[in-house]
PDB file of C-alpha atoms in Angstrom:
ATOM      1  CA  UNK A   5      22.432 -58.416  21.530  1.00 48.00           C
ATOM      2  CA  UNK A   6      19.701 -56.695  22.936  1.00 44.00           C
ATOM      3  CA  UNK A   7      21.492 -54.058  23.693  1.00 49.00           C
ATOM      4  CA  UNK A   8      22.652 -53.823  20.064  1.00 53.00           C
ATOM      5  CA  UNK A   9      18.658 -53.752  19.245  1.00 46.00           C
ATOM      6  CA  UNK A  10      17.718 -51.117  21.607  1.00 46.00           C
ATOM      7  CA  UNK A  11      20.273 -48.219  20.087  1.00 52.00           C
ATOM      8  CA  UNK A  12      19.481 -49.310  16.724  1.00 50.00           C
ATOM      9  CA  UNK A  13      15.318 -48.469  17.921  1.00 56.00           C
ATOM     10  CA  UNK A  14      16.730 -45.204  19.386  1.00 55.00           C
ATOM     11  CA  UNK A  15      18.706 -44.320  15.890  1.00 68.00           C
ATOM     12  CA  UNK A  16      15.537 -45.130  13.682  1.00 73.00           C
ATOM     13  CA  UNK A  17      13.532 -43.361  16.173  1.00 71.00           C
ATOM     14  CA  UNK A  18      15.891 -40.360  16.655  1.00 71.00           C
ATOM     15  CA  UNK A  19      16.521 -40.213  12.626  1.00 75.00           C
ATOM     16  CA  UNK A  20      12.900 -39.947  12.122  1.00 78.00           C
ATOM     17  CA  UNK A  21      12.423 -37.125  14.158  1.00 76.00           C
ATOM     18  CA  UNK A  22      14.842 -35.685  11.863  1.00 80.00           C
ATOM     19  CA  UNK A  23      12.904 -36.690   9.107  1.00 82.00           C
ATOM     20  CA  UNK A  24       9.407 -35.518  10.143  1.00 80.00           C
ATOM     21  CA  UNK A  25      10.818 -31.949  11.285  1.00 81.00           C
ATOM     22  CA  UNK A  26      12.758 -31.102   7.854  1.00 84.00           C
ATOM     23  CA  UNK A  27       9.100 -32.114   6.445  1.00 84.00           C
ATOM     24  CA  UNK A  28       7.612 -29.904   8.911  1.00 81.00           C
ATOM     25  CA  UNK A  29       9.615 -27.105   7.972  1.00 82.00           C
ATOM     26  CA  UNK A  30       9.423 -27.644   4.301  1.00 84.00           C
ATOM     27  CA  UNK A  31       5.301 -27.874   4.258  1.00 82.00           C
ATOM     28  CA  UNK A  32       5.451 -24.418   6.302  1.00 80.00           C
ATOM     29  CA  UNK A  33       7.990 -22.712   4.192  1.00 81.00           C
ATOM     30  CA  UNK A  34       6.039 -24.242   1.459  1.00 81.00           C
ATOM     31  CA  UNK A  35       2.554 -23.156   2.497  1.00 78.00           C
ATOM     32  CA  UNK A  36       3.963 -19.379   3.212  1.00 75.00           C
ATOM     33  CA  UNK A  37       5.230 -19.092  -0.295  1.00 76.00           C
ATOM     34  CA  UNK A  38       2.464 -20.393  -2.137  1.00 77.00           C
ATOM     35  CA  UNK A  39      -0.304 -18.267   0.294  1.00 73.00           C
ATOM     36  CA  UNK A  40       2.045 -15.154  -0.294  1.00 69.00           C
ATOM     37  CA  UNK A  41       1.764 -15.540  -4.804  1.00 71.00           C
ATOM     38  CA  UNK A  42      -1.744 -15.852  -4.023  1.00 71.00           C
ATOM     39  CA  UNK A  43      -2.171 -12.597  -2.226  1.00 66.00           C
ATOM     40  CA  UNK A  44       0.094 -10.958  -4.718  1.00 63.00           C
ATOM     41  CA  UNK A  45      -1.870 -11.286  -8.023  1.00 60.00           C
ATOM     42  CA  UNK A  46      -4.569  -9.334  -6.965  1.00 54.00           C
ATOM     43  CA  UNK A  47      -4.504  -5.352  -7.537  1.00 54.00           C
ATOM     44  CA  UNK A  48      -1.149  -3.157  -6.923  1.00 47.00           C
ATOM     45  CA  UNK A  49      -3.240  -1.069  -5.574  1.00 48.00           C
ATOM     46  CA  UNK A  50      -4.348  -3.193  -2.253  1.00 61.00           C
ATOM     47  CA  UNK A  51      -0.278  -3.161  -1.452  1.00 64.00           C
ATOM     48  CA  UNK A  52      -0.743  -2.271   2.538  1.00 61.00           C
ATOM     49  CA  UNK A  53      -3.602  -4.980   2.807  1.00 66.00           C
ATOM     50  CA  UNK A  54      -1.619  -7.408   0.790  1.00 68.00           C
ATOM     51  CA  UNK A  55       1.465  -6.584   2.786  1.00 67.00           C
ATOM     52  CA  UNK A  56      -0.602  -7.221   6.640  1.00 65.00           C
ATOM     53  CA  UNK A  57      -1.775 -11.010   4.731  1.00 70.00           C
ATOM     54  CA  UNK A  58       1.655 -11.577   3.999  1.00 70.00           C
ATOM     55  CA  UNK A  59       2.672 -10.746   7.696  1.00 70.00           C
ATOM     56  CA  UNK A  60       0.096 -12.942   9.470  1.00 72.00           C
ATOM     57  CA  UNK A  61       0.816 -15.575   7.487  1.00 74.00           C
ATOM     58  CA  UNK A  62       4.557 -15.381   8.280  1.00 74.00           C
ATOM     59  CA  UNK A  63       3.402 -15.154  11.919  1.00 72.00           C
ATOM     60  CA  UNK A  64       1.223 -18.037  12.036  1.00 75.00           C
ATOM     61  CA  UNK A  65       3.376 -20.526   9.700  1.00 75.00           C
ATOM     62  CA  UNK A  66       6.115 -19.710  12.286  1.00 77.00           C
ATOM     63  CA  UNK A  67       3.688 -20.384  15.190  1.00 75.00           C
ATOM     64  CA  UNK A  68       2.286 -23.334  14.455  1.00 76.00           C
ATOM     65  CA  UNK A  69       5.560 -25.259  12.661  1.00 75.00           C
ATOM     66  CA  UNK A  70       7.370 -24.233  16.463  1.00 74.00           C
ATOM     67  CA  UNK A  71       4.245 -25.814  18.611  1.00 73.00           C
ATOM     68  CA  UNK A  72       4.206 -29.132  16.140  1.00 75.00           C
ATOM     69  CA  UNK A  73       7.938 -29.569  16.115  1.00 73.00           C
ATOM     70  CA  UNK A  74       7.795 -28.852  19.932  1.00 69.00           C
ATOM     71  CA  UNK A  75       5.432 -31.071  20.225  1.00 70.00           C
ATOM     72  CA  UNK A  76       7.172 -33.914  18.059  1.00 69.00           C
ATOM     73  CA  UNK A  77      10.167 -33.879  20.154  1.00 67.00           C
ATOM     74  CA  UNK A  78       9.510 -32.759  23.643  1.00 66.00           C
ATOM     75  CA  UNK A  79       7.200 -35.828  25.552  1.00 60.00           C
ATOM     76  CA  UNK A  80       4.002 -33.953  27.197  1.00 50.00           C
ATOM     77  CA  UNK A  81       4.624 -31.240  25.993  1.00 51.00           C
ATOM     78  CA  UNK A  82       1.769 -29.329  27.220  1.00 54.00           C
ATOM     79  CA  UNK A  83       3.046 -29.410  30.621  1.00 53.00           C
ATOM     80  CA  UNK A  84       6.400 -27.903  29.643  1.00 53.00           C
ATOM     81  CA  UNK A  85       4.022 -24.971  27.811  1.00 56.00           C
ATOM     82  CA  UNK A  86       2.677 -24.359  31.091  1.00 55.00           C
ATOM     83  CA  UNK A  87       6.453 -24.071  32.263  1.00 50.00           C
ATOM     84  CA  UNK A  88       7.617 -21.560  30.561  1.00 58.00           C
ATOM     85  CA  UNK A  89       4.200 -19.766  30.714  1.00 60.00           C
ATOM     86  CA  UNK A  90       4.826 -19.233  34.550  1.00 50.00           C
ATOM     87  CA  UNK A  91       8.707 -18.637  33.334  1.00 54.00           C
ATOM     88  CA  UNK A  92       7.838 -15.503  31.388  1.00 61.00           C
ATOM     89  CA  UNK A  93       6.388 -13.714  34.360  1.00 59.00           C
ATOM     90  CA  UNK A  94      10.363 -13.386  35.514  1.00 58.00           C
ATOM     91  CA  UNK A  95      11.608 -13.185  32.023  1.00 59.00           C
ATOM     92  CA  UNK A  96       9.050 -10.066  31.979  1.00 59.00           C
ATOM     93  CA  UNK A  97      11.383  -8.672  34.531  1.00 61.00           C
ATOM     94  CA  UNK A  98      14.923  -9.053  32.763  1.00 58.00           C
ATOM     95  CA  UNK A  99      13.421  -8.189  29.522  1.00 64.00           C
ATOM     96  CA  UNK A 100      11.262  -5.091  29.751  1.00 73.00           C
ATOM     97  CA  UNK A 101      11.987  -3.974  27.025  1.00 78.00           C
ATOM     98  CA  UNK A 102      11.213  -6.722  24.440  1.00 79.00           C
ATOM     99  CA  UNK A 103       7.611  -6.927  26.237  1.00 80.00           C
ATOM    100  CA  UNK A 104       7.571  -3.813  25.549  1.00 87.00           C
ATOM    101  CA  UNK A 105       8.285  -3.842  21.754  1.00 88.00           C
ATOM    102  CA  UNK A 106       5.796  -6.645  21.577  1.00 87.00           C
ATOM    103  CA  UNK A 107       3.239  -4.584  23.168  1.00 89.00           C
ATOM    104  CA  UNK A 108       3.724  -1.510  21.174  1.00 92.00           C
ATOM    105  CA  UNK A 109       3.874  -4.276  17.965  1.00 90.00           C
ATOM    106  CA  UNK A 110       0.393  -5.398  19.263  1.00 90.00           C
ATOM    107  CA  UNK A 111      -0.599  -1.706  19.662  1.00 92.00           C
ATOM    108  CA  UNK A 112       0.281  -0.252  16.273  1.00 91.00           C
ATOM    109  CA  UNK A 113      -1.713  -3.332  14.734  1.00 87.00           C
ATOM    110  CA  UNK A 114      -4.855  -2.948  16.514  1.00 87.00           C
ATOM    111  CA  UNK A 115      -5.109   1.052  17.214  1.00 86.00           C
ATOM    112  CA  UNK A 116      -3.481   1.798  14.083  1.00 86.00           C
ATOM    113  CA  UNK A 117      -1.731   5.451  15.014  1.00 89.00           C
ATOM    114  CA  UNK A 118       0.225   4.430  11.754  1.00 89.00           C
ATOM    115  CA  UNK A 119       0.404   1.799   9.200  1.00 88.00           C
ATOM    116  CA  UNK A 120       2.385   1.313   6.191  1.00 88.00           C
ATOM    117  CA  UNK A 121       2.594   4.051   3.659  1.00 86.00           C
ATOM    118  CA  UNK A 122       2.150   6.513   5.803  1.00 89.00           C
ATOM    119  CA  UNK A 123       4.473   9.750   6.699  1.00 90.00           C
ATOM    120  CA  UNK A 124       5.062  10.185   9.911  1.00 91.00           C
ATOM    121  CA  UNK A 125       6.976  11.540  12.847  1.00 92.00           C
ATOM    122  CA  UNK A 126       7.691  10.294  16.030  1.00 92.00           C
ATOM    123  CA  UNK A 127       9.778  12.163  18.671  1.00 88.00           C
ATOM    124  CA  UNK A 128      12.696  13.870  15.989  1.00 88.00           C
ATOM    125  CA  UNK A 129      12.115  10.992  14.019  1.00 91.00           C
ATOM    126  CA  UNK A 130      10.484  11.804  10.015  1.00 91.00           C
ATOM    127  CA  UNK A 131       9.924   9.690   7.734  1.00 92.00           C
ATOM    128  CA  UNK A 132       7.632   7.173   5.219  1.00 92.00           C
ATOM    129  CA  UNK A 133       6.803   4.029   7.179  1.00 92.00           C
ATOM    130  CA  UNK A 134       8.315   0.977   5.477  1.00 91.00           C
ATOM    131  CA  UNK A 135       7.663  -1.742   7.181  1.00 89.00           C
ATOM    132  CA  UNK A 136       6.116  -3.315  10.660  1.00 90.00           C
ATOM    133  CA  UNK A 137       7.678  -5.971  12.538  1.00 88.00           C
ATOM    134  CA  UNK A 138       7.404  -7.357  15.550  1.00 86.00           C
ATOM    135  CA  UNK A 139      10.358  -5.175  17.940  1.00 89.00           C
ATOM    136  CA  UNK A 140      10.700  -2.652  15.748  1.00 92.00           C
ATOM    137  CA  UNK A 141       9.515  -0.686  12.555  1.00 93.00           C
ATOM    138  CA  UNK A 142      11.169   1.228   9.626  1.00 93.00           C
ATOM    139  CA  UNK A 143      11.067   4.803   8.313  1.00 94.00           C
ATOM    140  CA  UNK A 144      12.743   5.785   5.098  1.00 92.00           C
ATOM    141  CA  UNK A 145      13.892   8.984   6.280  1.00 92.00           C
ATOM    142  CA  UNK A 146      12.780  12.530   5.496  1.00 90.00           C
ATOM    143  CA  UNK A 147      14.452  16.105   6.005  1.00 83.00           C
ATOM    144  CA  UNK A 148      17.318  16.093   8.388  1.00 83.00           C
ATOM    145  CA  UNK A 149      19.856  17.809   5.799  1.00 82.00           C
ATOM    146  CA  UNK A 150      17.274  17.845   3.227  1.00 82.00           C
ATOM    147  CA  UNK A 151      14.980  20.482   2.792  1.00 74.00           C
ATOM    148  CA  UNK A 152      11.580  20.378   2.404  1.00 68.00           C
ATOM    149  CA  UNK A 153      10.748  16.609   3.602  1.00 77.00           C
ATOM    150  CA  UNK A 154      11.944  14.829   0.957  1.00 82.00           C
ATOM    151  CA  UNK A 155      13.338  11.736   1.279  1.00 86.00           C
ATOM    152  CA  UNK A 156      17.464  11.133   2.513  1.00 88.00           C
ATOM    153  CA  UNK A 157      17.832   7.618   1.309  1.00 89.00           C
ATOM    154  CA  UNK A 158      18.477   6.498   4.849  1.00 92.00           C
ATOM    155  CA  UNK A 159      15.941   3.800   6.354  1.00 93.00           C
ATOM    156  CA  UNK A 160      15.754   4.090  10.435  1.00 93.00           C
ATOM    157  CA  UNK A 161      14.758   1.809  12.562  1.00 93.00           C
ATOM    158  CA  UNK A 162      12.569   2.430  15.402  1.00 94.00           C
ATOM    159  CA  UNK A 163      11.508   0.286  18.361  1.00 93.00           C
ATOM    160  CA  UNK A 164       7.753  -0.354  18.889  1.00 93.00           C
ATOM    161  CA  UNK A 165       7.813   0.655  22.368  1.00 91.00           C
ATOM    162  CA  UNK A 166       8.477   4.283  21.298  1.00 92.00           C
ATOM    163  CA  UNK A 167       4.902   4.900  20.304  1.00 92.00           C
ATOM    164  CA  UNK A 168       4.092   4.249  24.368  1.00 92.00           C
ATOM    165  CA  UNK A 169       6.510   7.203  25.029  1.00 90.00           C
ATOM    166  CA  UNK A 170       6.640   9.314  22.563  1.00 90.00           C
ATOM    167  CA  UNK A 171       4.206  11.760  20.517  1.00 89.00           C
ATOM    168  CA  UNK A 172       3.688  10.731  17.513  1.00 88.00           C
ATOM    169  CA  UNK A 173       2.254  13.101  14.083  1.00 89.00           C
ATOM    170  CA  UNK A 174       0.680  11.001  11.122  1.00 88.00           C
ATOM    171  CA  UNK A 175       0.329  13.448   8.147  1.00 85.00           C
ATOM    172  CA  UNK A 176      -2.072  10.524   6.258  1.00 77.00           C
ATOM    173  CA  UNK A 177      -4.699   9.507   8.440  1.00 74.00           C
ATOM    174  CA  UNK A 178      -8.035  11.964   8.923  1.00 67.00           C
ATOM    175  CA  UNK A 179      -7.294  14.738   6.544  1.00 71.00           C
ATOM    176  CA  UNK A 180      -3.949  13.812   4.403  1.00 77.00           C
ATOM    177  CA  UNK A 181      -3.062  17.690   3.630  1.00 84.00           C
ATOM    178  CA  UNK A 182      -0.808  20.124   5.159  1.00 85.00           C
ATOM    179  CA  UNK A 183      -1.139  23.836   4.964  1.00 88.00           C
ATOM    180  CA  UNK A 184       2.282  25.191   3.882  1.00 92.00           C
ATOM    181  CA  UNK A 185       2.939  28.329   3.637  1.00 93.00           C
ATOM    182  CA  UNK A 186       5.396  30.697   1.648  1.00 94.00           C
ATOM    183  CA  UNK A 187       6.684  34.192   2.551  1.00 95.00           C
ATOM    184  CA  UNK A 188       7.799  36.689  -0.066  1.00 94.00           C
ATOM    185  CA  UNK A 189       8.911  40.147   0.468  1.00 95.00           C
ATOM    186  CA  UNK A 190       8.112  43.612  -1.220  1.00 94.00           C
ATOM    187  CA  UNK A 191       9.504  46.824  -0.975  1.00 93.00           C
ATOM    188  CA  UNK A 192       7.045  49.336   1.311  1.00 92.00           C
ATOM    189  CA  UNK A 193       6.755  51.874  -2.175  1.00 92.00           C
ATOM    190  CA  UNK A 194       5.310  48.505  -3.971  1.00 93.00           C
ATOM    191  CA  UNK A 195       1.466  48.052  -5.210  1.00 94.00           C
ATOM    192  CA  UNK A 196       1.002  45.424  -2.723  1.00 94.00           C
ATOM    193  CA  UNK A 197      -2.930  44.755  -3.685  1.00 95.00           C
ATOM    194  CA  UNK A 198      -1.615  44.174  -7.293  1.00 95.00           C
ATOM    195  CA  UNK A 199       1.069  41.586  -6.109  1.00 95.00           C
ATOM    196  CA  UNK A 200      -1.597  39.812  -3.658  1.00 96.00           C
ATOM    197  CA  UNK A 201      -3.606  39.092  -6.650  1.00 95.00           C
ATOM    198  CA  UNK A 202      -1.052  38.027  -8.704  1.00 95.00           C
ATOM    199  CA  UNK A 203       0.131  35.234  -6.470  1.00 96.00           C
ATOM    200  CA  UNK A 204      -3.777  34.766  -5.539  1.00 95.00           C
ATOM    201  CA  UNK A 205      -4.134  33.636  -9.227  1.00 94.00           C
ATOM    202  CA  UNK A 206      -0.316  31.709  -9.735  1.00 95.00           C
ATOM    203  CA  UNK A 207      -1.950  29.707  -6.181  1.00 94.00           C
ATOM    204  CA  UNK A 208      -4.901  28.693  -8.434  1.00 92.00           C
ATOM    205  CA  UNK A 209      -3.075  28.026 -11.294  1.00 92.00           C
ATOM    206  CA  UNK A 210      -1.016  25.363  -9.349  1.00 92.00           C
ATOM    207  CA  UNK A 211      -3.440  23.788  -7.357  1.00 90.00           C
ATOM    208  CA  UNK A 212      -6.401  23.674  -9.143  1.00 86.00           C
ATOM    209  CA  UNK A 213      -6.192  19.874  -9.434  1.00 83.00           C
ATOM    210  CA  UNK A 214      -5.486  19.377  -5.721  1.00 84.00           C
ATOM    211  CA  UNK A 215      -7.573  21.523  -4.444  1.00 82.00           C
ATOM    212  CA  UNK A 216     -10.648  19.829  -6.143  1.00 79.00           C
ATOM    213  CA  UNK A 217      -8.702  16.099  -4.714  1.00 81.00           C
ATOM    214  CA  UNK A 218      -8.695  18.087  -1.299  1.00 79.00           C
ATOM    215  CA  UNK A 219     -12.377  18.865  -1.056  1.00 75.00           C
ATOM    216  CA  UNK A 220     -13.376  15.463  -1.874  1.00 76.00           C
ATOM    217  CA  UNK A 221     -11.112  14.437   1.219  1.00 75.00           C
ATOM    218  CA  UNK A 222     -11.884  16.760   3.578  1.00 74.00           C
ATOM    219  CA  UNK A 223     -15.655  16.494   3.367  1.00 70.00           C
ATOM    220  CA  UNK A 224     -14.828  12.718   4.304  1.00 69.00           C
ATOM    221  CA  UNK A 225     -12.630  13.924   7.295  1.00 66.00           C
ATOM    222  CA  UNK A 226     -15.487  15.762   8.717  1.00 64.00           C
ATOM    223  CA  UNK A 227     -17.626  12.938   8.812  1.00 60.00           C
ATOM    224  CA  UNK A 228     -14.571  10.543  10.675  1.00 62.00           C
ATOM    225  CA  UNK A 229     -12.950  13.086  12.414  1.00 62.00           C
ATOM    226  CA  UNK A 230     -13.902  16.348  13.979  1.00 61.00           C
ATOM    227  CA  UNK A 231     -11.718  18.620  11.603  1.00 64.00           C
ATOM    228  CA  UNK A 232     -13.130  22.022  10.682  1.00 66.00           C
ATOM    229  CA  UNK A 233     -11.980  24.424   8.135  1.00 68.00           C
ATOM    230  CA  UNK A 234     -14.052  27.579   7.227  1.00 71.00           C
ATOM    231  CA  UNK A 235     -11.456  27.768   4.491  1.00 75.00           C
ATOM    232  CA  UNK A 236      -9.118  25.281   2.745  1.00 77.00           C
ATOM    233  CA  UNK A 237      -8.337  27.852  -0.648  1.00 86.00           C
ATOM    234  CA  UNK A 238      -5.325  29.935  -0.820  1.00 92.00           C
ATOM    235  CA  UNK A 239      -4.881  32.808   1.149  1.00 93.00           C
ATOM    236  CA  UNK A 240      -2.344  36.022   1.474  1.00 95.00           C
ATOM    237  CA  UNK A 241      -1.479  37.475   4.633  1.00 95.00           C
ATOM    238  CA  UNK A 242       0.042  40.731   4.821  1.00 96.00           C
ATOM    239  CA  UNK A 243       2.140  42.131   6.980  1.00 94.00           C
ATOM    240  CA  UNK A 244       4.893  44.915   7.884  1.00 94.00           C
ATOM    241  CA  UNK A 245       8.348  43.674   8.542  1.00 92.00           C
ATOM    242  CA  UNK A 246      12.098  44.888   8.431  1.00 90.00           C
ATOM    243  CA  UNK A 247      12.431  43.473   5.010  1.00 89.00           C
ATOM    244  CA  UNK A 248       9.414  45.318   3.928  1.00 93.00           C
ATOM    245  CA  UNK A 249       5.744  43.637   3.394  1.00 95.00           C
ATOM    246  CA  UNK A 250       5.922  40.157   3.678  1.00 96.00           C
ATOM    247  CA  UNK A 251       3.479  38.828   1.671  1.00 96.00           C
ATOM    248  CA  UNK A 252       2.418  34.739   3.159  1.00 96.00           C
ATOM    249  CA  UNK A 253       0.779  32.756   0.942  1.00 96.00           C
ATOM    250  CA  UNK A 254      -0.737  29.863   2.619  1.00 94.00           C
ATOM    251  CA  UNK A 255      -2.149  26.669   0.525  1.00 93.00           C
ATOM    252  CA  UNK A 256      -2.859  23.143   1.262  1.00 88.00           C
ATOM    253  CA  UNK A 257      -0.880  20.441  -0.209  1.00 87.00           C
ATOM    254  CA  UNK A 258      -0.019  17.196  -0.263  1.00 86.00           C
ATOM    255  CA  UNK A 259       2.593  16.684   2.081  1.00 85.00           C
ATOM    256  CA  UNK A 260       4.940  14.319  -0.515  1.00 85.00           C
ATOM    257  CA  UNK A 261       4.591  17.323  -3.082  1.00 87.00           C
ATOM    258  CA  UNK A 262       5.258  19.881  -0.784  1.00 88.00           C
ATOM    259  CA  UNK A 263       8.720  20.908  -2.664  1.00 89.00           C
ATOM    260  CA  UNK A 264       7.657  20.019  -5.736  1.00 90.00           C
ATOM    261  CA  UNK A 265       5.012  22.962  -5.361  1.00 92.00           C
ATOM    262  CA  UNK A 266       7.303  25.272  -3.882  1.00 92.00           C
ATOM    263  CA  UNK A 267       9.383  24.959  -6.769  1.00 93.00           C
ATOM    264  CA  UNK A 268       6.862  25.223  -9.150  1.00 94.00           C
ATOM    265  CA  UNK A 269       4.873  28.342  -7.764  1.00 95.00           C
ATOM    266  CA  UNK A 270       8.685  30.642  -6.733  1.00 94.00           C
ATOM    267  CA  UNK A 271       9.256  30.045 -10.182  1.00 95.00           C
ATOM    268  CA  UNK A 272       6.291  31.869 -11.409  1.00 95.00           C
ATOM    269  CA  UNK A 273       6.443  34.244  -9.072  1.00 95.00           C
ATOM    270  CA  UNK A 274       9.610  35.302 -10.117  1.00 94.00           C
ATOM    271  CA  UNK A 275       8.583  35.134 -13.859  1.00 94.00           C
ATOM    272  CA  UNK A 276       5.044  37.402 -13.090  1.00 94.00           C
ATOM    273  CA  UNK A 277       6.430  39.786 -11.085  1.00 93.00           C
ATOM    274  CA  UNK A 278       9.874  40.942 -12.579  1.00 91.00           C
ATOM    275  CA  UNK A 279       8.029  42.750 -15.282  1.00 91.00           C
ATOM    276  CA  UNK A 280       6.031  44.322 -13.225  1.00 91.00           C
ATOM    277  CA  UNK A 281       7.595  48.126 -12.634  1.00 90.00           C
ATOM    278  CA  UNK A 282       5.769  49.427  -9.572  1.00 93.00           C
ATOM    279  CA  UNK A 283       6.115  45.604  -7.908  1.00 93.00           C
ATOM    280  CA  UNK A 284       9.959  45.125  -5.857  1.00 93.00           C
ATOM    281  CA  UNK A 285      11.066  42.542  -4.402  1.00 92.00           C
ATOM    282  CA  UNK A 286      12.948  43.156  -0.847  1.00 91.00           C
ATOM    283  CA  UNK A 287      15.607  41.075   0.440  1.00 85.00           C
ATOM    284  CA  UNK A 288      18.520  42.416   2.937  1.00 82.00           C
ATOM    285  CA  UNK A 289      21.445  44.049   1.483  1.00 77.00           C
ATOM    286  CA  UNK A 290      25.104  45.236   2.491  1.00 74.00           C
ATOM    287  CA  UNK A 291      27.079  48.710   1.723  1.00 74.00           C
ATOM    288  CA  UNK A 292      30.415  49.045   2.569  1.00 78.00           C
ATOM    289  CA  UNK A 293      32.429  52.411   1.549  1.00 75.00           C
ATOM    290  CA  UNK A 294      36.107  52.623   1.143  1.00 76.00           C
ATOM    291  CA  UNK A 295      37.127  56.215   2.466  1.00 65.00           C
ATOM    292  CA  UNK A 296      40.641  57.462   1.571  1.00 56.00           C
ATOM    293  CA  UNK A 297      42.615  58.280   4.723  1.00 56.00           C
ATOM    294  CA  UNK A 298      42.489  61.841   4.338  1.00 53.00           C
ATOM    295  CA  UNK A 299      44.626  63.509   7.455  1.00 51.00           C
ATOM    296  CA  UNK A 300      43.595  67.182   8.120  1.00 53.00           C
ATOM    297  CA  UNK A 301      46.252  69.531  10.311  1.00 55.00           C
ATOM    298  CA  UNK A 302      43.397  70.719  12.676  1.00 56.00           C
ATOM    299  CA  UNK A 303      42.281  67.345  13.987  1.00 52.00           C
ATOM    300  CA  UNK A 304      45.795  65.945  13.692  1.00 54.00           C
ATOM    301  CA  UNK A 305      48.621  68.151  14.310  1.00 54.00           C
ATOM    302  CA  UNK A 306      51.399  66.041  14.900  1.00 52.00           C
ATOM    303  CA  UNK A 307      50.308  65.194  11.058  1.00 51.00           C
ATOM    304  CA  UNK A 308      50.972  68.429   9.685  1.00 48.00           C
ATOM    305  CA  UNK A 309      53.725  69.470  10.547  1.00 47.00           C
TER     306      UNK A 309
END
């Protein structure tokens, strides 16, 4: 009978448990979901602080549901924190590389070499980061077979421990422009002074907008960062090649519109200069000549006769 009294204590007590932890997990889920539609009606515009709330809220709902469950059904459970606290000095060990991850996780949140948004690269890596978590974050991929750096469609996944090994290039942070640079190529009889102007003034035409956007930034970057242009308006360089005079115009851009403005500008280039009659435009070309097989006596006399 007693017996009988004691398993039925253990079932209410065990089904409880039960009880309490779904609740548990249902206040947490709960609370994330609710803190996460709050965060989201403010501006679109605050997306990458938005998306970091959204993170450490994830991260500390899952935190402290595992430490009150934990403590709900293992009996002092302080003592068995200190357990595995002295048990991750060996797990360390085994799994280097997980600490590792974590670390570089840690890293990328406090330094900031990166954050959401951004382009970067890392090692041969390219691409728009996506997303941070806590072993590894996401680039959706640029170049590779694409020219230009736009976008592949394909989303890579890189652990956080490569930003302990190796270099990494941010084209956003400091001073968010790139200088790119296009080449053309005139024949040596051309008026090259005449065709440096005229791209001088399609350069203008294009970037006009930008380049007033790009003064405003970089007059920011020189007060965060010690980056020093005497010059950040278009430029030609000249020079003698095989091909002729290249002509290399050099302009800062955005580096997300980067093919967008190479497009734009070859395509006046090509419309400003064809009419022009004493401008040419050089690119390699082939002759091959077909001879008849024409057999004289002199140099062949078995031929003649």
């Amino acid at each position: 009978m007693f017996d009988n009294l004691l398993d039925f204590d253990i079932d209410v007590a065990l089904r409880n448990r039960i009880l309490q932890t779904l609740l548990i997990i249902f206040i947490m889920w709960l609370i994330n979901k609710i803190s996460v539609r709050l965060i989201y009606r403010g501006d679109a515009v605050e997306l990458k602080r938005q998306y970091h709330w959204r993170k450490v809220i994830e991260y500390t709902s899952f935190i402290v549901g595992i430490l009150i469950i934990g403590n709900l059904w293992i009996n002092n459970f302080q003592s068995v924190t200190t357990f595995f606290g002295l048990l991750s000095a060996g797990i360390a060990i085994a799994l280097k590389d997980i600490f590792v991850n974590i670390a570089g996780w840690a890293f990328i949140y406090l330094r900031k070499p990166f954050d959401v948004g951004d382009r970067i690269q890392i090692g041969k890596v390219q691409g728009d980061v996506i997303d941070l978590r806590l072993f590894q974050f996401s680039l959706l991929e640029i170049g590779n077979w694409v020219d230009a750096d736009q976008s592949t469609g394909r989303v890579i996944h890189v652990p956080n421990g490569k930003v302990f090994m190796d270099a990494q290039a941010n084209y956003s942070i400091g001073f968010n422009y790139i200088w790119n640079e296009q080449n053309i190529y005139i024949t040596l009889r051309s008026d090259f002074k005449k065709a440096k102007a005229i791209l001088l003034e399609i350069l203008n035409e294009h970037l006009k907008e930008d380049l007033k956007l790009a003064e405003r930034v970089f007059k920011k970057a020189k007060q965060d960062h010690l980056i020093v242009y005497k010059q950040f308006t278009p430029m030609i360089f000249t020079k003698i090649t095989e091909r002729g005079i290249q002509l290399s115009m050099r302009y800062l851009c955005d580096p997300k519109k980067r093919r967008m403005f190479e497009h734009a500008i070859t395509e006046s280039v090509l419309e400003r200069l064809d009419p022009e009659d004493n401008i040419r435009i050089a690119y390699p070309t082939s002759t091959i000549l077909l001879h008849q097989d024409k057999v004289h006596p002199e140099t062949n006399p078995s031929k003649g006769k």
